[in-house]
Amino acid sequence: MFKHIRTYKWVLIIILFIISITIIRLSWIGFLTKLDYPQTPSIKQGVLDLRGWKYSHHQTLSLNGEWEFYPSTFLSSKDQINMKQEDYLIVPDNWKKGFEEDLHYQYGTYRLRILIDNKDVDTF
């Protein structure tokens, strides 16, 4: 009988711990979503146009949208300037549709160009 009480006690402690962690995590997610801008500009064909955008250092900007994707290629900024790009992938999403073959090992480079006003260069 004493062994069953000890088992129930540990089960109760574990359940309360899981509930506490879940509450903390949901509260944190709710807090972080309040930091997002209510309406963000969209990313089209690998370009995010922030010219004329009023931004704050206390809010976050989602980078979801249509990014350029170079499958099976590692690129630096110098390489990207000279390459023509035809493939675009939605981020976040599965990148497997960016590859022609179903390879065991896949890699690639995402690219996003962000356009800003000249006066904003010093603030980043």
Backbone as a chain_set.jsonl record, in Angstrom:
{"seq": "MFKHIRTYKWVLIIILFIISITIIRLSWIGFLTKLDYPQTPSIKQGVLDLRGWKYSHHQTLSLNGEWEFYPSTFLSSKDQINMKQEDYLIVPDNWKKGFEEDLHYQYGTYRLRILIDNKDVDTF", "coords": {"N": [[0.826, -1.191, 0.0], [1.904, 1.243, 0.801], [3.786, 1.559, -1.173], [2.236, 2.042, -3.462], [1.155, 4.542, -2.901], [3.435, 6.131, -2.976], [4.093, 5.833, -5.691], [1.847, 7.045, -6.932], [2.236, 9.596, -5.988], [4.606, 10.388, -7.304], [3.725, 10.257, -9.968], [1.77, 12.271, -9.917], [3.408, 14.492, -9.377], [4.975, 14.547, -11.714], [2.991, 15.012, -13.657], [2.043, 17.551, -12.828], [4.397, 19.014, -13.229], [4.695, 18.837, -16.043], [2.356, 20.181, -16.842], [2.932, 22.725, -15.782], [5.253, 23.464, -17.258], [4.137, 23.534, -19.821], [2.281, 25.65, -19.583], [4.05, 27.784, -19.095], [5.479, 27.776, -21.522], [3.42, 28.31, -23.437], [2.659, 30.843, -22.557], [5.03, 32.256, -23.098], [5.142, 32.032, -25.904], [2.838, 33.496, -26.54], [3.672, 36.004, -25.606], [5.835, 36.521, -27.349], [4.54, 36.728, -29.845], [3.252, 39.118, -29.586], [5.223, 40.899, -30.059], [5.551, 40.958, -32.772], [5.073, 42.705, -35.889], [1.864, 43.989, -36.79], [1.001, 43.953, -39.502], [2.92, 42.829, -42.073], [5.284, 43.507, -44.695], [5.242, 41.664, -47.761], [7.301, 38.974, -49.005], [8.432, 38.668, -52.16], [9.529, 36.839, -54.905], [12.151, 36.586, -53.85], [12.73, 39.098, -52.764], [12.506, 41.55, -50.295], [10.916, 44.387, -49.711], [11.556, 47.102, -47.898], [11.516, 49.805, -48.085], [10.476, 52.938, -47.077], [9.204, 51.871, -44.92], [8.04, 51.913, -41.628], [9.712, 51.128, -38.849], [10.498, 49.517, -35.718], [12.808, 49.086, -33.029], [11.904, 47.398, -31.153], [10.196, 45.517, -32.065], [9.512, 42.554, -34.005], [10.136, 41.261, -37.281], [8.603, 39.173, -39.488], [10.074, 36.785, -41.64], [8.859, 35.27, -43.576], [8.015, 33.946, -46.721], [8.538, 34.137, -50.29], [11.463, 32.944, -51.126], [14.622, 33.086, -52.851], [16.129, 30.146, -54.136], [18.855, 28.009, -54.315], [19.492, 24.958, -55.281], [21.558, 22.236, -54.182], [23.929, 23.715, -53.991], [26.435, 25.735, -52.594], [26.712, 29.065, -51.88], [28.472, 32.173, -51.841], [28.282, 35.688, -51.037], [29.51, 36.963, -53.19], [29.306, 35.113, -55.278], [26.551, 34.972, -55.67], [25.776, 37.322, -56.912], [26.41, 37.098, -59.613], [24.841, 35.033, -60.592], [21.989, 33.768, -62.32], [18.661, 33.471, -61.273], [16.038, 31.212, -61.023], [14.5, 29.579, -59.439], [12.216, 29.566, -56.8], [11.289, 29.276, -53.427], [8.809, 28.763, -50.948], [9.09, 30.005, -47.706], [8.335, 29.487, -44.355], [8.659, 26.132, -45.367], [8.705, 22.836, -46.817], [11.708, 21.943, -48.355], [12.112, 20.056, -50.286], [10.797, 20.024, -52.752], [12.315, 21.72, -54.232], [14.367, 20.339, -55.342], [15.439, 18.359, -58.082], [15.933, 15.618, -58.067], [15.417, 12.914, -55.756], [17.533, 12.949, -53.486], [19.809, 11.391, -51.174], [21.355, 12.99, -49.517], [20.911, 16.32, -49.074], [21.446, 19.737, -49.88], [21.625, 23.317, -49.95], [21.33, 26.797, -50.926], [19.688, 29.542, -49.568], [18.417, 32.718, -50.531], [17.833, 36.085, -49.812], [17.001, 39.291, -50.699], [17.065, 42.45, -49.22], [15.543, 45.47, -49.395], [16.168, 48.755, -48.428], [15.695, 52.141, -47.25], [18.107, 54.744, -47.905], [18.7, 56.327, -45.685], [18.333, 54.624, -43.581], [20.456, 52.91, -43.345], [22.486, 53.219, -41.406], [21.191, 52.497, -39.05], [20.984, 49.782, -38.787]], "CA": [[0.0, 0.0, 0.0], [2.795, 2.397, 0.89], [4.444, 1.657, -2.469], [1.272, 2.635, -4.389], [1.043, 5.975, -2.579], [4.653, 6.748, -3.479], [3.969, 5.853, -7.149], [0.871, 8.082, -7.267], [2.858, 10.887, -5.677], [5.519, 10.719, -8.4], [2.91, 10.504, -11.16], [1.184, 13.595, -9.728], [4.484, 15.478, -9.523], [5.331, 14.623, -13.14], [1.875, 15.665, -14.367], [2.078, 18.982, -12.484], [5.557, 19.591, -13.895], [4.374, 18.968, -17.47], [1.374, 21.265, -16.974], [3.634, 23.994, -15.52], [6.106, 23.764, -18.414], [3.246, 23.884, -20.928], [1.77, 26.998, -19.322], [5.163, 28.726, -19.315], [5.77, 27.825, -22.962], [2.326, 29.02, -24.119], [2.766, 32.264, -22.187], [6.168, 32.8, -23.83], [4.727, 32.167, -27.311], [1.925, 34.64, -26.583], [4.471, 37.211, -25.447], [6.62, 36.764, -28.554], [3.683, 37.148, -30.96], [2.913, 40.532, -29.391], [6.332, 41.686, -30.568], [5.483, 41.005, -34.231], [4.291, 43.767, -36.513], [0.545, 43.459, -37.162], [0.992, 43.7, -40.94], [4.281, 42.876, -42.575], [5.377, 43.443, -46.156], [5.452, 40.299, -48.234], [8.513, 38.669, -49.75], [8.095, 38.173, -53.498], [10.661, 36.51, -55.769], [13.423, 36.778, -53.163], [12.97, 40.5, -52.426], [11.704, 42.161, -49.24], [11.031, 45.832, -49.901], [11.27, 47.842, -46.663], [11.635, 51.246, -48.314], [9.322, 53.653, -46.566], [8.628, 51.104, -43.814], [8.275, 52.453, -40.288], [10.023, 49.987, -38.0], [10.904, 49.775, -34.347], [13.796, 48.129, -32.519], [11.236, 46.582, -30.148], [9.295, 44.577, -32.722], [10.164, 41.622, -34.922], [9.578, 41.197, -38.623], [8.605, 37.808, -40.0], [10.737, 36.654, -42.937], [8.17, 34.23, -44.336], [7.667, 34.35, -48.073], [9.107, 33.48, -51.463], [12.91, 33.146, -51.139], [15.395, 32.442, -53.912], [16.725, 28.904, -53.658], [19.854, 27.404, -55.179], [19.669, 23.584, -54.793], [22.859, 21.558, -54.315], [24.933, 24.756, -54.216], [26.8, 26.658, -51.526], [27.096, 30.324, -52.512], [28.818, 33.33, -51.027], [27.652, 36.887, -51.587], [30.121, 37.257, -54.493], [28.755, 34.184, -56.259], [25.135, 35.231, -55.887], [25.593, 38.474, -57.788], [26.571, 36.715, -61.008], [23.994, 33.902, -60.979], [20.575, 33.97, -62.635], [17.86, 32.632, -60.388], [14.701, 30.895, -61.506], [13.778, 28.789, -58.454], [11.777, 30.245, -55.584], [10.604, 28.398, -52.49], [8.116, 29.424, -49.85], [9.681, 29.789, -46.401], [8.815, 28.141, -44.08], [8.036, 25.012, -46.063], [9.634, 21.755, -47.112], [12.519, 22.333, -49.506], [12.31, 18.916, -51.179], [10.316, 20.317, -54.109], [13.338, 22.498, -54.91], [15.353, 19.425, -55.914], [14.923, 17.538, -59.174], [16.055, 14.22, -57.675], [15.288, 12.636, -54.33], [18.865, 12.545, -53.053], [19.936, 11.044, -49.76], [21.941, 14.144, -48.836], [20.527, 17.531, -49.811], [21.898, 21.015, -49.357], [21.337, 24.408, -50.865], [21.47, 28.16, -50.417], [18.564, 30.463, -49.676], [18.862, 34.106, -50.677], [16.807, 37.115, -49.67], [17.495, 40.672, -50.811], [16.238, 43.372, -48.444], [15.692, 46.846, -49.865], [15.869, 49.744, -47.397], [16.013, 53.532, -47.58], [19.505, 55.083, -47.617], [18.819, 56.905, -44.346], [18.213, 53.551, -42.601], [21.645, 52.048, -43.379], [23.232, 53.327, -40.151], [20.445, 51.991, -37.91], [21.043, 48.315, -38.698]], "C": [[0.87, 1.253, 0.0], [3.503, 2.643, -0.442], [3.539, 2.316, -3.504], [1.122, 4.137, -4.15], [2.261, 6.718, -3.118], [4.604, 6.856, -5.014], [3.001, 6.945, -7.58], [1.442, 9.477, -7.03], [3.787, 11.316, -6.811], [4.767, 11.005, -9.693], [2.283, 11.894, -11.078], [2.23, 14.696, -9.905], [4.866, 15.643, -10.996], [4.239, 15.326, -13.934], [1.864, 17.161, -14.083], [3.264, 19.685, -13.146], [5.27, 19.809, -15.384], [3.366, 20.092, -17.699], [2.044, 22.619, -16.774], [4.498, 24.401, -16.709], [5.259, 24.177, -19.61], [2.694, 25.29, -20.766], [2.848, 28.042, -19.564], [5.448, 28.879, -20.803], [4.684, 28.575, -23.728], [2.331, 30.505, -23.789], [3.895, 32.938, -22.956], [5.827, 33.006, -25.3], [3.778, 33.348, -27.467], [2.655, 35.959, -26.452], [5.238, 37.541, -26.726], [5.759, 37.226, -29.723], [3.238, 38.592, -30.796], [4.021, 41.444, -29.904], [6.321, 41.803, -32.089], [4.712, 42.227, -34.702], [2.936, 43.195, -36.911], [0.439, 43.128, -38.648], [2.417, 43.865, -41.454], [4.282, 42.88, -44.095], [5.699, 42.024, -46.598], [6.76, 40.185, -49.011], [8.091, 38.031, -51.061], [9.362, 37.993, -54.304], [11.997, 36.901, -55.143], [13.739, 38.208, -52.766], [11.975, 40.944, -51.35], [11.932, 43.658, -49.324], [10.586, 46.551, -48.633], [11.434, 49.351, -46.846], [10.334, 51.913, -47.883], [8.651, 52.959, -45.389], [9.003, 51.743, -42.486], [8.496, 51.267, -39.352], [10.524, 50.442, -36.642], [11.934, 48.724, -33.937], [13.174, 47.18, -31.487], [10.268, 45.573, -30.76], [10.08, 43.708, -33.695], [9.417, 41.58, -36.245], [9.703, 39.765, -39.129], [9.233, 37.782, -41.385], [10.141, 35.507, -43.753], [7.816, 34.76, -45.713], [8.421, 33.561, -49.113], [10.592, 33.827, -51.595], [13.506, 32.527, -52.389], [16.036, 31.189, -53.33], [17.642, 28.337, -54.721], [20.11, 25.985, -54.677], [21.061, 23.041, -55.1], [23.992, 22.54, -54.603], [25.164, 25.53, -52.926], [27.31, 27.93, -52.188], [27.527, 31.341, -51.471], [28.15, 34.545, -51.662], [28.241, 37.256, -52.954], [29.538, 36.375, -55.585], [27.314, 34.528, -56.618], [24.899, 36.37, -56.877], [25.599, 38.069, -59.255], [25.606, 35.627, -61.482], [22.572, 34.351, -61.297], [19.765, 33.011, -61.781], [16.462, 32.452, -60.953], [13.862, 30.182, -60.459], [13.458, 29.625, -57.222], [11.03, 29.241, -54.733], [9.95, 29.231, -51.406], [8.795, 29.018, -48.542], [8.671, 30.246, -45.367], [8.001, 27.106, -44.848], [9.11, 23.955, -46.305], [10.407, 22.098, -48.383], [12.694, 21.211, -50.511], [11.808, 19.188, -52.59], [11.288, 21.203, -54.88], [14.398, 21.638, -55.585], [14.705, 18.58, -57.001], [14.924, 16.062, -58.802], [15.848, 14.09, -56.175], [16.608, 12.066, -53.831], [18.873, 12.229, -51.561], [20.437, 12.241, -48.942], [21.63, 15.391, -49.66], [21.059, 18.768, -49.098], [21.583, 22.088, -50.387], [21.538, 25.747, -50.178], [20.181, 28.915, -50.639], [19.124, 31.868, -49.799], [17.662, 35.022, -50.571], [17.486, 38.47, -49.788], [16.525, 41.566, -50.061], [16.552, 44.78, -48.906], [15.28, 47.799, -48.75], [16.199, 51.136, -47.921], [17.461, 53.821, -47.198], [19.681, 55.61, -46.191], [18.795, 55.838, -43.253], [19.474, 52.686, -42.508], [22.375, 52.086, -42.046], [22.503, 52.703, -38.966], [20.505, 50.488, -37.772], [22.309, 47.93, -38.076]], "O": [[0.592, 2.21, -0.724], [3.788, 3.786, -0.8], [4.022, 3.076, -4.344], [0.98, 4.909, -5.099], [2.128, 7.816, -3.659], [5.029, 7.867, -5.572], [3.303, 7.7, -8.504], [1.162, 10.413, -7.778], [3.76, 12.473, -7.233], [5.143, 11.912, -10.437], [2.268, 12.62, -12.072], [1.95, 15.722, -10.524], [5.057, 16.765, -11.465], [4.537, 16.152, -14.796], [1.693, 17.96, -15.004], [3.142, 20.833, -13.575], [5.58, 20.874, -15.919], [3.506, 20.868, -18.644], [1.76, 23.563, -17.512], [4.476, 25.56, -17.122], [5.638, 25.091, -20.342], [2.648, 26.046, -21.736], [2.582, 29.077, -20.175], [5.637, 29.995, -21.288], [5.0, 29.398, -24.587], [2.037, 31.334, -24.65], [3.739, 34.069, -23.418], [6.179, 34.031, -25.883], [3.898, 34.118, -28.42], [2.298, 36.934, -27.113], [5.289, 38.699, -27.142], [6.211, 38.046, -30.523], [2.878, 39.233, -31.783], [3.788, 42.627, -30.156], [7.011, 42.659, -32.643], [3.82, 42.722, -34.013], [2.855, 42.039, -37.326], [-0.16, 42.116, -39.01], [3.034, 44.917, -41.284], [3.382, 42.318, -44.719], [6.359, 41.277, -45.876], [7.253, 41.153, -49.59], [7.463, 36.972, -51.069], [10.186, 38.904, -54.377], [12.863, 37.471, -55.807], [14.891, 38.519, -52.46], [10.768, 40.742, -51.477], [13.028, 44.139, -49.035], [9.395, 46.608, -48.325], [11.484, 50.091, -45.864], [9.242, 51.501, -48.276], [7.619, 53.428, -44.91], [10.167, 52.075, -42.258], [7.574, 50.493, -39.094], [10.919, 51.592, -36.451], [11.923, 47.603, -34.447], [13.841, 46.265, -31.003], [9.59, 44.85, -30.03], [11.165, 44.075, -34.147], [8.214, 41.833, -36.306], [10.804, 39.218, -39.187], [8.959, 38.653, -42.211], [10.843, 34.855, -44.527], [7.366, 35.898, -45.85], [8.888, 32.452, -48.853], [10.937, 34.887, -52.118], [12.968, 31.561, -52.928], [16.439, 31.173, -52.167], [17.257, 28.2, -55.882], [20.875, 25.811, -53.729], [21.655, 23.346, -56.134], [24.906, 22.233, -55.367], [24.217, 25.931, -52.25], [28.251, 27.876, -52.979], [27.007, 31.364, -50.355], [27.521, 34.431, -52.714], [27.531, 37.81, -53.794], [29.302, 36.841, -56.699], [26.914, 34.381, -57.773], [23.905, 36.36, -57.603], [24.862, 38.644, -60.056], [25.565, 35.331, -62.676], [22.02, 35.216, -60.616], [20.156, 31.858, -61.594], [15.792, 33.419, -61.314], [12.636, 30.171, -60.563], [14.326, 30.305, -56.674], [10.237, 28.449, -55.241], [10.47, 30.27, -51.0], [9.044, 27.836, -48.302], [8.17, 31.362, -45.505], [6.78, 27.22, -44.951], [10.287, 24.177, -46.022], [9.809, 22.501, -49.381], [13.377, 21.406, -51.517], [12.35, 18.629, -53.543], [11.097, 21.415, -56.078], [15.238, 22.155, -56.321], [13.564, 18.139, -56.861], [14.009, 15.33, -59.18], [16.076, 15.035, -55.42], [16.782, 10.85, -53.762], [18.052, 12.735, -50.795], [19.992, 12.467, -47.817], [22.045, 15.496, -50.814], [21.111, 18.825, -47.869], [21.309, 21.791, -51.55], [21.874, 25.813, -48.996], [19.64, 28.936, -51.745], [20.177, 32.177, -49.241], [16.611, 34.77, -51.16], [18.435, 38.762, -49.061], [15.311, 41.461, -50.237], [17.694, 45.231, -48.819], [14.19, 47.679, -48.191], [16.903, 51.282, -48.92], [17.989, 53.211, -46.268], [20.71, 55.358, -45.563], [19.193, 56.108, -42.12], [19.539, 51.802, -41.653], [22.849, 51.043, -41.595], [23.143, 52.402, -37.958], [20.113, 49.956, -36.734], [22.574, 46.741, -37.9]]}, "num_chains": 1, "name": "protein.A"}
